[in-house]
Coordinates of N, CA and C in Angstrom, one line a residue:
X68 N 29.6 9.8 2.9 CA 29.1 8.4 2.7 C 29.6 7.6 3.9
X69 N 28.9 6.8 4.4 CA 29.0 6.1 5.4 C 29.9 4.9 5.2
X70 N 31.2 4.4 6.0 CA 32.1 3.6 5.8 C 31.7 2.4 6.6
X71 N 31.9 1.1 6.2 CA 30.9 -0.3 6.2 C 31.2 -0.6 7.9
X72 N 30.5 -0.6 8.8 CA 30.6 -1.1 10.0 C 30.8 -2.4 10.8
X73 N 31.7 -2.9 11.6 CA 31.8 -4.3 11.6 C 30.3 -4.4 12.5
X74 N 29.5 -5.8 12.0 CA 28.2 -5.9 12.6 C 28.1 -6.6 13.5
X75 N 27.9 -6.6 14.8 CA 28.3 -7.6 16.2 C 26.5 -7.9 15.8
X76 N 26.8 -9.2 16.7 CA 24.9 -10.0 16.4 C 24.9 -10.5 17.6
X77 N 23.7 -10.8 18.4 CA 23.4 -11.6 19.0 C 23.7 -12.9 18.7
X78 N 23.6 -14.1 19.6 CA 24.2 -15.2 19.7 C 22.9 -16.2 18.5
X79 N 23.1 -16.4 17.7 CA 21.6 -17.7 17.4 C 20.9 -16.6 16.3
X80 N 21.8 -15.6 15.9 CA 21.2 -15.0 14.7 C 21.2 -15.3 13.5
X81 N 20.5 -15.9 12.7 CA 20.7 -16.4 11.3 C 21.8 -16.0 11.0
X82 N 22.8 -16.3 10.1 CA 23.9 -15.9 9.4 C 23.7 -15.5 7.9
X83 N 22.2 -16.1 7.5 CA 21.4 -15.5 6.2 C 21.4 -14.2 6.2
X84 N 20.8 -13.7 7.1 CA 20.2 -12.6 7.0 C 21.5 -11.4 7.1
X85 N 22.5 -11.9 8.0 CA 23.8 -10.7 8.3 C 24.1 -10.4 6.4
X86 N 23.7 -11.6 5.5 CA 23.9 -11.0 4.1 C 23.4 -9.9 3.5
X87 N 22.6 -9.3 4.4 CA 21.8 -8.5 4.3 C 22.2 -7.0 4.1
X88 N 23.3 -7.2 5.3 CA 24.3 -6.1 6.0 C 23.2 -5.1 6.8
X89 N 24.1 -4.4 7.9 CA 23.4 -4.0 9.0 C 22.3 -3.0 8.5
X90 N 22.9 -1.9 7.6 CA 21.8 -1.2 7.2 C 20.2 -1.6 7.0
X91 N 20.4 -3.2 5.8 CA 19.7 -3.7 5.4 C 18.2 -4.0 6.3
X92 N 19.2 -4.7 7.6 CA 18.5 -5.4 8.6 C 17.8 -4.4 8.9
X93 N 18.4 -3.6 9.6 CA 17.2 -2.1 10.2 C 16.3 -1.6 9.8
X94 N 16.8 -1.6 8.3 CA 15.7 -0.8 8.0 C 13.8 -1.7 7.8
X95 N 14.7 -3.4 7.6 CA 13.4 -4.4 7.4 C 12.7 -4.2 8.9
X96 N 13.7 -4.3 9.8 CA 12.8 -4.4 11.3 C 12.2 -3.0 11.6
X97 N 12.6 -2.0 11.0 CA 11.7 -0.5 11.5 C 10.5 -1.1 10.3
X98 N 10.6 -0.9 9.0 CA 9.4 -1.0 8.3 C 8.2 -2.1 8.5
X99 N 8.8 -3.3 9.7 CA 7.8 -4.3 10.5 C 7.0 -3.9 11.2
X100 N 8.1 -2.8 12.1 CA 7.5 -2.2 13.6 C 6.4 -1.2 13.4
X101 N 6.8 -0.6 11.6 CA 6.2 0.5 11.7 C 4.8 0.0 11.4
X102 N 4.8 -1.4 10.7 CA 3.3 -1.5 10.5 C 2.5 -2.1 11.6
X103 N 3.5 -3.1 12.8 CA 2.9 -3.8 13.7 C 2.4 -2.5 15.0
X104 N 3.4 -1.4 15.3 CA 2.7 -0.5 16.3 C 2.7 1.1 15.7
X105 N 2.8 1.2 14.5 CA 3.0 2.2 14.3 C 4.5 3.1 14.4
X106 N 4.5 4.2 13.5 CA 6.1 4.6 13.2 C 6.3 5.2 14.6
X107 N 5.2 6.4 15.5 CA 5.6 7.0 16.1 C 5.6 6.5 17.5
X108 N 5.1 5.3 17.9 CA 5.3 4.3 18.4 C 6.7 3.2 18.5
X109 N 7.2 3.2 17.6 CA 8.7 2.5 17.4 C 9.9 3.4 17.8
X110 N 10.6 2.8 19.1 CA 11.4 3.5 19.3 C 13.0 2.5 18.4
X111 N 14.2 3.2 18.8 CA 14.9 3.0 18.4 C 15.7 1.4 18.9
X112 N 15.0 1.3 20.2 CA 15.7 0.5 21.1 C 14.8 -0.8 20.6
X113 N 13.2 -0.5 20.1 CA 12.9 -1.5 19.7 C 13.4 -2.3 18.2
X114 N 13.6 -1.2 17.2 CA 14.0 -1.4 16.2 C 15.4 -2.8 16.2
X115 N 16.3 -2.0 17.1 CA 17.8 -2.8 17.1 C 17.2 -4.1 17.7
X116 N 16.9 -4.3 18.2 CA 16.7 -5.3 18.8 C 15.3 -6.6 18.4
X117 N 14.7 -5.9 17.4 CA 13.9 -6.8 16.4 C 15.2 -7.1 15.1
X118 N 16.1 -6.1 14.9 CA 17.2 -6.6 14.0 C 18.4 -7.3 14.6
X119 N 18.4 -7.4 15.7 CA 19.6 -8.2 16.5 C 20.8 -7.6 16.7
X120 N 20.5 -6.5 16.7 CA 21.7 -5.3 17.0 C 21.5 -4.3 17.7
X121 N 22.8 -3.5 18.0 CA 22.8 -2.8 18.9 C 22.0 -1.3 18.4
X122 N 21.4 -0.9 19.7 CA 20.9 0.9 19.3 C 22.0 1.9 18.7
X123 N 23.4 1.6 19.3 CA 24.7 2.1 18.5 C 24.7 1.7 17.2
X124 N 24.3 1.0 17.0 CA 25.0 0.5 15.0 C 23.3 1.4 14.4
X125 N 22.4 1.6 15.1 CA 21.0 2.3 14.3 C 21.4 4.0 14.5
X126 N 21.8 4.0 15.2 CA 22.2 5.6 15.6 C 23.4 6.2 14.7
X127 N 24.4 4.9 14.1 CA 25.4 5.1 13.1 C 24.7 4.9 11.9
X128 N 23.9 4.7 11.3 CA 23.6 4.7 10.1 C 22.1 5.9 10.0
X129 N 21.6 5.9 11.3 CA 20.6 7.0 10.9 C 20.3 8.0 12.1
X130 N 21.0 9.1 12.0 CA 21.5 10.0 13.2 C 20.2 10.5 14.2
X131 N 19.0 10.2 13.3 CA 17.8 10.7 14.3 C 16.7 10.2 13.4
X132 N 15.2 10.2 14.1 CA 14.1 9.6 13.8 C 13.5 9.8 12.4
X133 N 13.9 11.2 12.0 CA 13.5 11.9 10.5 C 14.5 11.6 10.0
X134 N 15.3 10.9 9.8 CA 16.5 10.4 8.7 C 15.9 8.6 8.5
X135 N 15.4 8.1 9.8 CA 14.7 7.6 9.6 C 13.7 6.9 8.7
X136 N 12.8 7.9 9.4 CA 11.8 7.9 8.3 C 11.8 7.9 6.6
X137 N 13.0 9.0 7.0 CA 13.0 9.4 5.4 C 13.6 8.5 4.4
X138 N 14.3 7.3 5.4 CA 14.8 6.2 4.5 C 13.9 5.2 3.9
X139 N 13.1 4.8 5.0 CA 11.8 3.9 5.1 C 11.2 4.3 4.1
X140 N 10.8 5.4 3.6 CA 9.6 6.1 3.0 C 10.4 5.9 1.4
X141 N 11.7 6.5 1.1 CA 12.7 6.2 -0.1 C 12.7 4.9 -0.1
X142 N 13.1 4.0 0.2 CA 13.8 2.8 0.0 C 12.5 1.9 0.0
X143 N 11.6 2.1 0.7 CA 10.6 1.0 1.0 C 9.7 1.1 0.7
X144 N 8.5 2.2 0.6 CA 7.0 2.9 0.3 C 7.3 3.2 -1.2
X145 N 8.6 4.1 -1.2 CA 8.0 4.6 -2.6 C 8.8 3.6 -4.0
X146 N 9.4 2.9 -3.5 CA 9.6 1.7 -4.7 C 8.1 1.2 -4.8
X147 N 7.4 0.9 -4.2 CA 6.1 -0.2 -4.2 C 5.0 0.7 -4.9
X148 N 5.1 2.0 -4.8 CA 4.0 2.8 -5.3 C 5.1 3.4 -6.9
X149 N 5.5 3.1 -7.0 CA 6.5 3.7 -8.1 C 6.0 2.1 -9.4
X150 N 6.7 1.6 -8.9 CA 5.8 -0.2 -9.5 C 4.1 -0.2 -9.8
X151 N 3.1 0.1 -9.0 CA 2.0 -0.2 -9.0 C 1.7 1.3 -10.0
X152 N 2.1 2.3 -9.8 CA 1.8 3.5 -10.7 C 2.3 3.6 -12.3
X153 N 3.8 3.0 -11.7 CA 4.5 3.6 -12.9 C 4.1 3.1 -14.6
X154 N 3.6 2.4 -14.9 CA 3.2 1.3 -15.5 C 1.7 2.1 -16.7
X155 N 1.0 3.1 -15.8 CA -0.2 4.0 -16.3 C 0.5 5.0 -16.8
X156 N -0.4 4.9 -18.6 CA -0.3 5.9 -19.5 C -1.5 6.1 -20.3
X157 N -1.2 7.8 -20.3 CA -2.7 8.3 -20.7 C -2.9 7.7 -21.9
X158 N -4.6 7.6 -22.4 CA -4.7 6.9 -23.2 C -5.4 5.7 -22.9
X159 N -4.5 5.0 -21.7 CA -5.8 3.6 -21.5 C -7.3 4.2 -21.0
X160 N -7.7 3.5 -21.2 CA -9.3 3.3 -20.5 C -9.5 3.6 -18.9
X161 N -10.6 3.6 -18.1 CA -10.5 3.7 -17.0 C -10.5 2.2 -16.5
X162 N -11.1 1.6 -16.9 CA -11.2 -0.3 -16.7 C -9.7 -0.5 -16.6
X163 N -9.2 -0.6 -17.8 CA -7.7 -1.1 -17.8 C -6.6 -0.5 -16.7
X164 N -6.9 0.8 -16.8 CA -5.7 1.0 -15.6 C -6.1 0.8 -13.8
X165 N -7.8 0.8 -13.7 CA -8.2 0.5 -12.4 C -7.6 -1.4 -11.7
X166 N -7.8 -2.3 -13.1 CA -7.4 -3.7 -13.2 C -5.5 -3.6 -13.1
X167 N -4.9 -2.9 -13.8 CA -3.4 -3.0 -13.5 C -3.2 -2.5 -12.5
X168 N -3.7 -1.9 -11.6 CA -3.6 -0.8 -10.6 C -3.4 -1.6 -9.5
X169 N -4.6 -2.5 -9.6 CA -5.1 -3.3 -8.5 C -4.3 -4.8 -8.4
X170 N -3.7 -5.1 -9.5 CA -3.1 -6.3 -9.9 C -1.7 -5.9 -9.5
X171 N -1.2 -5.2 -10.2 CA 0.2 -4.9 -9.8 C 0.0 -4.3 -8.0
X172 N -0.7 -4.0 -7.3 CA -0.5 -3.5 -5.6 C -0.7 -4.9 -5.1
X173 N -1.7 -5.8 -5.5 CA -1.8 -6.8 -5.1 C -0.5 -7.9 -5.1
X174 N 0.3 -7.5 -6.4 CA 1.5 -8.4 -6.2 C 3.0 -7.7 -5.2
X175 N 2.4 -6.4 -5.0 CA 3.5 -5.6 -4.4 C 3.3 -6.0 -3.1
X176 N 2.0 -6.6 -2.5 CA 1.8 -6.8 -0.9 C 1.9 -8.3 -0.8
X177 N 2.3 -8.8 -2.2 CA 2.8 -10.6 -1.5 C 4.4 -10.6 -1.3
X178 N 5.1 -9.5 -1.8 CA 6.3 -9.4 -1.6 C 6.7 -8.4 0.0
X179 N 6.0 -7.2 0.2 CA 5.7 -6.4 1.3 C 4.2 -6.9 2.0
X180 N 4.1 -8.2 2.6 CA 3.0 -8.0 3.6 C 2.6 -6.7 4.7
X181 N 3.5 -6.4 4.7 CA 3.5 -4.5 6.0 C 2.7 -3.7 5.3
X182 N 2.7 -3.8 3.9 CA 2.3 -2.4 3.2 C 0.8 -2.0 3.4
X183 N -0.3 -2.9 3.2 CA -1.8 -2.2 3.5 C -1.7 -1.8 5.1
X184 N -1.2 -1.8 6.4 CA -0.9 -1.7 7.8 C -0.4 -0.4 7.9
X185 N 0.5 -0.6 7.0 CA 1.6 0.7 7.1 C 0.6 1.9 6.5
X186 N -0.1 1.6 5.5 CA -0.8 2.2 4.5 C -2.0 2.9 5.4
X187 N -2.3 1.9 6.5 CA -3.8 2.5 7.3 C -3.6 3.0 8.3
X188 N -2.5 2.8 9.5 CA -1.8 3.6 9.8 C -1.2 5.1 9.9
X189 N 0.1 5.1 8.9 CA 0.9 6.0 8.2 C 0.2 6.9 7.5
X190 N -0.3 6.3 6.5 CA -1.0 7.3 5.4 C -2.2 8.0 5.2
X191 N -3.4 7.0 5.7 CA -5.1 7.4 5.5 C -5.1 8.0 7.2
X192 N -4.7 7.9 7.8 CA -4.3 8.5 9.0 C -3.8 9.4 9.3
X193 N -4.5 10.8 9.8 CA -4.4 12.1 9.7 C -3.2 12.5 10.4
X194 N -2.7 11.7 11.6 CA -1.7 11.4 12.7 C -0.9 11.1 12.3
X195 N -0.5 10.2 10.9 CA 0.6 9.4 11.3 C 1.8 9.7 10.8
X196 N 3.1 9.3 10.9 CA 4.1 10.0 11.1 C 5.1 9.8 9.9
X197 N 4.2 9.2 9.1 CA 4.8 9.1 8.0 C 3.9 9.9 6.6
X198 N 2.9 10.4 6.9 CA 1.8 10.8 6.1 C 2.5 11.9 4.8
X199 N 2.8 13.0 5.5 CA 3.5 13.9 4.7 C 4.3 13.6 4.0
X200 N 5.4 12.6 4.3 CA 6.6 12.7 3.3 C 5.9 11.8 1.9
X201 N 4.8 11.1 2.5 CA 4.7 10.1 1.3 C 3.6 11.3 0.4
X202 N 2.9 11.6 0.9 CA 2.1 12.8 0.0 C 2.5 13.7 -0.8
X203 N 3.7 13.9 0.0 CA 5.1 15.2 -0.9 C 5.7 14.0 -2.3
X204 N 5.4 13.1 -2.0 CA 6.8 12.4 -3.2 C 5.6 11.6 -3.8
X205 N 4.4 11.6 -3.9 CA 3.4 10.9 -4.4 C 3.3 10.9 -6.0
X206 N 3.1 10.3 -6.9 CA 3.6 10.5 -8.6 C 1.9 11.1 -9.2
X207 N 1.9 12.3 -8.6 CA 0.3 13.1 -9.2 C 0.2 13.1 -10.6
X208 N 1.1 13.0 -11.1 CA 1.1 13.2 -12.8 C 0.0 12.1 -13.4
X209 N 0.6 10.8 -12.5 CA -0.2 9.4 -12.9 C -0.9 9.3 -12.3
X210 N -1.6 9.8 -11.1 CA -3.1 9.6 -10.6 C -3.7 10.4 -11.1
X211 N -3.5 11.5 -11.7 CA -4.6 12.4 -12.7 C -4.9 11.4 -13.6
X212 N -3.8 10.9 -14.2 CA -4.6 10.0 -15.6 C -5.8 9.0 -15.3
X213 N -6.0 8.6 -14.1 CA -7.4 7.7 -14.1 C -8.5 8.6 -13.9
X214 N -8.2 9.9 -12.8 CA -9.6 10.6 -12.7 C -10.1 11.4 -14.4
X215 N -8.9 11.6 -15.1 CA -9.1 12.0 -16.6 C -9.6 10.8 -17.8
X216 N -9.3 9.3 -17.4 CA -9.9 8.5 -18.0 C -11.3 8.2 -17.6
X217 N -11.7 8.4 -16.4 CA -13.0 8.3 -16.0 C -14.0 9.7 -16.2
X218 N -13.5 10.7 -16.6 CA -14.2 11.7 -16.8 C -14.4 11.8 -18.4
X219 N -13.5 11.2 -19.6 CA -13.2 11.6 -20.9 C -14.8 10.2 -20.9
X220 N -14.5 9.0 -20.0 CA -15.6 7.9 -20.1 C -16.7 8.4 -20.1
X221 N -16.6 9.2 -19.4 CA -18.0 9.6 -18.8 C -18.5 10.7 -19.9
X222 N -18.0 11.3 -20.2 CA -18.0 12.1 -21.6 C -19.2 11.3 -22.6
X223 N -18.4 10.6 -22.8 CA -18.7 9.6 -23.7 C -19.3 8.5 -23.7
X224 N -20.6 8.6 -22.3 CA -21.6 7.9 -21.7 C -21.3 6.6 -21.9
X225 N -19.9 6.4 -21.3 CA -19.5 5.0 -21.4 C -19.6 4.6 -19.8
X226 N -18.9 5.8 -19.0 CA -19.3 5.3 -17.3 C -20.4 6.1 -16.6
X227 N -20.6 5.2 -15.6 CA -21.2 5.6 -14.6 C -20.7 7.0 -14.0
X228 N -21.8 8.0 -14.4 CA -22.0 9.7 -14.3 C -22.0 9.9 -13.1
X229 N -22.5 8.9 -12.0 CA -22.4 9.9 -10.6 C -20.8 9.1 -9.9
X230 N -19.8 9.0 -10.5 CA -18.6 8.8 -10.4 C -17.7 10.1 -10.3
X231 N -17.1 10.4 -9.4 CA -16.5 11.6 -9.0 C -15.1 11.3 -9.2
X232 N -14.5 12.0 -10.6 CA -13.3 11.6 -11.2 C -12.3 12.1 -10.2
X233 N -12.1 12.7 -9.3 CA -11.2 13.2 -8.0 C -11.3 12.5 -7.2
X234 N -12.1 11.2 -6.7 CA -12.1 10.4 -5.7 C -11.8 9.0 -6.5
X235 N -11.5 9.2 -7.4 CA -11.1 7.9 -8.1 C -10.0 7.0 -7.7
X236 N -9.0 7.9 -7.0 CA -7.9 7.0 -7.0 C -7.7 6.6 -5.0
X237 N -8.1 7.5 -4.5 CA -8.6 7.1 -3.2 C -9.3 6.0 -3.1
X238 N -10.6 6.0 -4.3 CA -11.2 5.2 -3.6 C -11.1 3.9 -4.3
X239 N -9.8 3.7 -5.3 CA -9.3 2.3 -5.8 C -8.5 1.9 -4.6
X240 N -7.5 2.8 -4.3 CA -6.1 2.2 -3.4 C -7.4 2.3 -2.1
X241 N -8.2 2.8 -1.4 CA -8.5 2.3 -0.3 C -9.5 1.6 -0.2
X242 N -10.3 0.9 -1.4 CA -10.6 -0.4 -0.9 C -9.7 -1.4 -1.2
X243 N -8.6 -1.5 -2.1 CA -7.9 -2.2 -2.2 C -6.7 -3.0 -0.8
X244 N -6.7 -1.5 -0.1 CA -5.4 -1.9 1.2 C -6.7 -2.3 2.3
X245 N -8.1 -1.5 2.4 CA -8.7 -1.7 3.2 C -8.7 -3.6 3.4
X246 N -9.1 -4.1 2.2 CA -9.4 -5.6 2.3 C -8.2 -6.4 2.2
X247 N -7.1 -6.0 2.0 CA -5.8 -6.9 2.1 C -5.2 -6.4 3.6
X248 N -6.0 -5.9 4.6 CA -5.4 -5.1 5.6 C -6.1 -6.3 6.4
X249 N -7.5 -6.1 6.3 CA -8.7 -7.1 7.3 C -8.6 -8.2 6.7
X250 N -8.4 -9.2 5.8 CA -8.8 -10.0 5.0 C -8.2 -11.5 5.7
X251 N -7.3 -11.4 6.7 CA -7.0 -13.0 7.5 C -7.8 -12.4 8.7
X252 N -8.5 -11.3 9.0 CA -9.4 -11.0 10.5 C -10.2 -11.8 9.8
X253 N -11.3 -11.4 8.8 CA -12.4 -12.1 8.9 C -12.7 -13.7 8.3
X254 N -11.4 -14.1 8.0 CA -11.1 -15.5 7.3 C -11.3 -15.9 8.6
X255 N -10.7 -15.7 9.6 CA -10.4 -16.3 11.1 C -11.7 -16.2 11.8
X256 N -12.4 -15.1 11.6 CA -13.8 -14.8 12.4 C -14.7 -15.6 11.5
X257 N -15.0 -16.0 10.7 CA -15.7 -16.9 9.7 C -14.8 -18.3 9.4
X258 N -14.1 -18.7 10.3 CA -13.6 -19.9 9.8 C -13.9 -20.2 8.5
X259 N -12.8 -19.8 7.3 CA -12.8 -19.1 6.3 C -10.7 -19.7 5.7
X260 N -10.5 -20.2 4.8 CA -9.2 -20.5 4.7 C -8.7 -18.9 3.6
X261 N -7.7 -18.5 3.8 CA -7.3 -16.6 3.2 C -7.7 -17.0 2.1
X262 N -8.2 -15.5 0.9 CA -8.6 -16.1 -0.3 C -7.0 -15.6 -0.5
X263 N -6.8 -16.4 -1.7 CA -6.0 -16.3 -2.6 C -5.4 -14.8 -3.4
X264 N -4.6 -14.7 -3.9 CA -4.2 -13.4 -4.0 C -5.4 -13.3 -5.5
X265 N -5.8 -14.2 -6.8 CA -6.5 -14.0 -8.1 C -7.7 -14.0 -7.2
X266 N -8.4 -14.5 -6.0 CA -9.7 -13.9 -5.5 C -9.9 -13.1 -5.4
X267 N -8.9 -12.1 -4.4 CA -8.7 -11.1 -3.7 C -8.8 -10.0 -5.1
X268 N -8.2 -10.2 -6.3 CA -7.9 -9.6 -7.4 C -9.7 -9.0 -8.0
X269 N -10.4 -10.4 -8.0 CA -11.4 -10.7 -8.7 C -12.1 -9.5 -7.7
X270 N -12.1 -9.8 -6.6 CA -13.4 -9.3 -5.3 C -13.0 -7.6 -6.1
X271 N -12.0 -7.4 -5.5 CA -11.7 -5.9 -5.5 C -12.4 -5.1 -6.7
X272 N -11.4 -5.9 -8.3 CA -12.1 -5.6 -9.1 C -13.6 -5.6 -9.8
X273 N -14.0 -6.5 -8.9 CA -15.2 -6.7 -9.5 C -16.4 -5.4 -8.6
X274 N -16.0 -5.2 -7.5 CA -16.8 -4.2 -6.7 C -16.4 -2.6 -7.6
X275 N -14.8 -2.5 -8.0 CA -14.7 -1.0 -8.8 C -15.2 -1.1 -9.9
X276 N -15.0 -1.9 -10.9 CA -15.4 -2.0 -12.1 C -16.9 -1.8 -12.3
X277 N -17.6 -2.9 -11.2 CA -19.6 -2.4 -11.4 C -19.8 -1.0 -11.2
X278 N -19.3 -1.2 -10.4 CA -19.3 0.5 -9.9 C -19.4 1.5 -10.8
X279 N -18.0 1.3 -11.4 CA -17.5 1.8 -12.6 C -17.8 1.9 -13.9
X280 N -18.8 1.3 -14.3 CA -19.4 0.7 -15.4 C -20.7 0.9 -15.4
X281 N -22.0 1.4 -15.7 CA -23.0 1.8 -15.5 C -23.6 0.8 -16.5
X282 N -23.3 0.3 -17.2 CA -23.7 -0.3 -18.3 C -24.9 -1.6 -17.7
X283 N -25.7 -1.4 -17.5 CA -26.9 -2.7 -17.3 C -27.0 -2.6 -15.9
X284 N -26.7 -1.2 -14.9 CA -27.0 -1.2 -13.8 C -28.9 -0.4 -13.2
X285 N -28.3 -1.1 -12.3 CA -30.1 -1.0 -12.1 C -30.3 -0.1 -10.5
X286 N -30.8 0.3 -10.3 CA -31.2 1.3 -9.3 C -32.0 0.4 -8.2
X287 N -32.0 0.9 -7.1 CA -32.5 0.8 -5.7 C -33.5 1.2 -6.1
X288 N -34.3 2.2 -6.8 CA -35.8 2.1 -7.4 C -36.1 1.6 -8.3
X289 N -35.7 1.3 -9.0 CA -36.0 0.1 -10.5 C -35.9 -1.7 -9.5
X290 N -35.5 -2.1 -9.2 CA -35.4 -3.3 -8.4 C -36.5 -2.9 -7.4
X291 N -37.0 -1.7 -6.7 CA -38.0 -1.8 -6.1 C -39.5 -2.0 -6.9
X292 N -39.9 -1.6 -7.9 CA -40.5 -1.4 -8.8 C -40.6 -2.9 -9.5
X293 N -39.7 -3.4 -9.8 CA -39.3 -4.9 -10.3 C -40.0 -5.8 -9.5
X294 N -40.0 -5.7 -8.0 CA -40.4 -6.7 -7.5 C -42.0 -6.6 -6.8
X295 N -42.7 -5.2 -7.1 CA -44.1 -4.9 -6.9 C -44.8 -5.9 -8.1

């Protein structure tokens, strides 16, 4: 175990944040870096010095880049997906757990703004350098339960049949990070004030759920046909 380091700071460094203690600091300024340039992009020298310390106090607490990582991914990624997952039990509906899914990530990214970045980056990104460890530690037990609530639905001609219960959870979490990722680009390109985190809630779920829900849905040939 590592014995507490005296922490030297640059001159005009908050004194807040030293409450942090040095570990603390590092690890917030790698998990920034990692979403502003990417992990394999972040070197060490940038790290210390987004935390106001030296590359020696980052080298004392994490001996090399994959110790790193491996902290970032434990301490930071997988609290947030442990929260947003943990919460699903078989038995709910496919509605209900798609709405807590998306509710609870949406409140995990007003506390971690980095996380949809890190997420498009890192994860959906075949390259990135964080991809594997989070895939290895991923809670599969609980993402079966939605593609098994959407298939028992479907069963039971409650959902929409051309719904592919194996792309189910891909394709909640990646429209979900997709629009909280772009979502001040296009506020800005549309002079546009951010929506709110219960918009953002509404939008998301309202695009999975129709989707999701076959119930009074109408076809690209019935609406053609409607308007002859």
């Amino acid at each position: 175990m590592h014995t507490k380091a005296k922490v030297k700071t640059k001159v005009g460094r908050p004194a807040a944040r030293l409450g942090l203690g040095a570990r603390e600091l590092l690890l917030n300024a790698a998990t920034e870096l990692f979403a502003e340039s990417g992990a394999g992009a972040t070197t060490f020298a940038m790290i210390a010095k987004r935390a106001g310390l030296t590359p020696a106090m980052l080298h004392y607490y994490f001996k090399d880049r994959d110790e790193l990582f491996d902290a970032v991914v434990e301490e930071r990624l997988l609290p947030l997906i442990r929260n947003v997952w943990g919460p699903v039990h078989a038995g709910e509906d496919a509605a209900q757990i798609v709405e807590g899914v998306v509710g609870r990530l949406l409140e995990g990214v007003e506390k971690a703004p980095w996380l949809p970045s890190t997420w498009m980056r890192e994860i959906l990104n075949e390259g990135g350098a964080l991809r594997e460890r989070i895939l290895e530690r991923l809670p599969y037990e609980k993402l079966r339960i939605l593609g098994n609530a959407i298939a028992r639905g479907q069963k039971d001609g409650l959902l929409n049949p051309a719904i592919v219960p194996l792309l189910a959870v891909p394709s909640t979490i990646g429209l979900a990070m997709l629009h909280m990722a772009t979502a001040n680009t296009w506020a800005a390109i549309l002079h546009q004030a951010p929506l709110s985190r219960e918009a953002m809630r509404k939008h998301i779920t309202g695009l999975l759920l129709d989707g999701l829900c076959h119930k009074g849905r109408a076809s690209a040939k019935t609406i053609s046909r409607e308007k002859k």
